[in-house]
Amino acid sequence: HGAAETEETGTEALPRRTPAPAWLPTAKGEEGDFCLRSSDCAAGLCCARHFWSKICKPVLREGQVCTRQRRKGSHGLEIFQRCQCAEGLACRLQRELGPADASRLHTCQRH
C-alpha cells in the first residue's frame, strides 16, 4: 500500500526528449511538395489531392477557375483538387454575356 518504489540509476537527470521523426518536414512545403494537410504548406498554398497523393498548390486568386462544392464531402472524390479562393473572394458562377446557362464555369470573385 505504500508509495511506489522508483529505481534511481543516476544516469539521467533530465527527461529524455524524443527527436522528431526524419519524415517530419522542418520547413513549410513549397508548391509541388508532398503534404498531409494545408498547415504543412507555405503561406499562399494549400494541401490538395493530385492523383493519389497530396501536394502543396497555390490558393486561387481573383478570376481563376474554382470548384464549387455541391455537397459536403464531395471534395474528396476529385483526383485533381483545387485550393479554395483567397481571402475576400468567393467561388461563384461566371457571368457571361449571352444565353443563361451558356457557361457553368465558376471563378473566384470579390464578395
Short mmCIF file of C-alpha atoms in Angstrom, two decimals:
data_model
loop_
_atom_site.label_atom_id
_atom_site.label_comp_id
_atom_site.label_asym_id
_atom_site.label_seq_id
_atom_site.Cartn_x
_atom_site.Cartn_y
_atom_site.Cartn_z
CA HIS A 1 0.00 0.00 0.00
CA GLY A 2 2.96 2.36 0.33
CA ALA A 3 4.45 4.80 -2.16
CA ALA A 4 5.60 3.41 -5.48
CA GLU A 5 9.25 2.47 -5.48
CA THR A 6 11.47 4.05 -8.09
CA GLU A 7 14.86 2.78 -9.10
CA GLU A 8 17.45 5.51 -9.36
CA THR A 9 20.33 4.82 -11.68
CA GLY A 10 21.81 8.29 -11.60
CA THR A 11 22.47 8.25 -15.34
CA GLU A 12 19.62 10.56 -16.34
CA ALA A 13 18.92 13.79 -14.55
CA LEU A 14 16.52 15.23 -17.16
CA PRO A 15 13.66 13.55 -19.01
CA ARG A 16 14.69 12.24 -22.42
CA ARG A 17 13.32 14.12 -25.41
CA THR A 18 12.36 12.11 -28.43
CA PRO A 19 13.79 13.58 -31.64
CA ALA A 20 11.33 14.50 -34.38
CA PRO A 21 10.83 11.72 -36.95
CA ALA A 22 13.02 12.05 -40.05
CA TRP A 23 9.96 12.30 -42.33
CA LEU A 24 8.59 15.33 -40.47
CA PRO A 25 9.32 18.40 -42.60
CA THR A 26 11.31 21.09 -40.82
CA ALA A 27 10.22 23.87 -43.19
CA LYS A 28 6.85 24.60 -44.81
CA GLY A 29 6.35 22.89 -48.17
CA GLU A 30 6.66 24.82 -51.40
CA GLU A 31 4.47 24.39 -54.48
CA GLY A 32 4.60 20.77 -55.65
CA ASP A 33 5.93 19.37 -52.35
CA PHE A 34 4.09 16.42 -50.79
CA CYS A 35 1.89 17.23 -47.78
CA LEU A 36 -0.70 15.77 -45.44
CA ARG A 37 -2.60 18.96 -44.53
CA SER A 38 -2.56 22.62 -45.53
CA SER A 39 -0.57 23.58 -42.41
CA ASP A 40 2.34 21.61 -43.97
CA CYS A 41 2.48 24.15 -46.83
CA ALA A 42 3.95 27.65 -47.00
CA ALA A 43 1.77 30.79 -46.94
CA GLY A 44 -0.43 31.14 -50.03
CA LEU A 45 -0.56 27.39 -50.59
CA CYS A 46 -2.95 24.62 -49.56
CA CYS A 47 -2.62 20.83 -49.46
CA ALA A 48 -4.77 19.33 -52.24
CA ARG A 49 -5.13 15.95 -53.95
CA HIS A 50 -3.07 15.36 -57.09
CA PHE A 51 -3.72 11.86 -58.44
CA TRP A 52 -3.45 9.59 -55.41
CA SER A 53 -1.23 11.77 -53.24
CA LYS A 54 -1.47 15.33 -51.92
CA ILE A 55 0.78 18.26 -52.81
CA CYS A 56 1.03 21.95 -51.97
CA LYS A 57 -0.86 24.01 -54.56
CA PRO A 58 -1.44 27.78 -54.81
CA VAL A 59 -4.53 29.36 -53.26
CA LEU A 60 -6.72 30.72 -56.06
CA ARG A 61 -6.70 34.43 -56.97
CA GLU A 62 -9.41 36.62 -58.48
CA GLY A 63 -10.56 35.43 -61.91
CA GLN A 64 -9.11 31.92 -61.57
CA VAL A 65 -11.35 28.90 -62.13
CA CYS A 66 -12.54 27.32 -58.87
CA THR A 67 -14.53 24.24 -57.90
CA ARG A 68 -17.95 24.91 -56.41
CA GLN A 69 -18.77 22.33 -53.74
CA ARG A 70 -22.23 20.94 -54.38
CA ARG A 71 -22.45 18.97 -51.15
CA LYS A 72 -20.33 18.38 -48.11
CA GLY A 73 -17.78 15.63 -48.57
CA SER A 74 -17.70 15.72 -52.38
CA HIS A 75 -14.25 17.37 -52.36
CA GLY A 76 -12.63 14.02 -51.55
CA LEU A 77 -13.85 12.48 -54.82
CA GLU A 78 -11.71 14.70 -57.05
CA ILE A 79 -8.42 13.39 -58.42
CA PHE A 80 -7.15 16.93 -59.05
CA GLN A 81 -8.35 19.19 -56.27
CA ARG A 82 -8.02 22.93 -56.44
CA CYS A 83 -7.33 25.13 -53.44
CA GLN A 84 -10.07 27.41 -52.15
CA CYS A 85 -10.30 31.05 -53.25
CA ALA A 86 -8.08 33.52 -51.40
CA GLU A 87 -9.48 35.53 -48.51
CA GLY A 88 -12.10 38.07 -49.62
CA LEU A 89 -13.04 36.01 -52.69
CA ALA A 90 -15.90 33.58 -53.26
CA CYS A 91 -16.34 30.83 -55.84
CA ARG A 92 -19.26 31.98 -57.99
CA LEU A 93 -20.78 31.20 -61.36
CA GLN A 94 -19.03 33.27 -64.00
CA ARG A 95 -21.34 35.82 -65.57
CA GLU A 96 -21.14 35.55 -69.34
CA LEU A 97 -22.71 37.73 -71.98
CA GLY A 98 -25.17 35.59 -73.86
CA PRO A 99 -27.81 32.99 -73.05
CA ALA A 100 -28.24 31.90 -69.46
CA ASP A 101 -26.61 28.57 -68.67
CA ALA A 102 -24.11 29.10 -71.51
CA SER A 103 -21.27 28.57 -69.05
CA ARG A 104 -21.10 26.51 -65.90
CA LEU A 105 -17.62 27.85 -65.14
CA HIS A 106 -17.04 29.11 -61.60
CA THR A 107 -14.36 31.70 -60.84
CA CYS A 108 -13.03 33.40 -57.72
CA GLN A 109 -14.82 36.75 -57.42
CA ARG A 110 -14.92 39.59 -54.88
CA HIS A 111 -17.79 39.34 -52.36
#
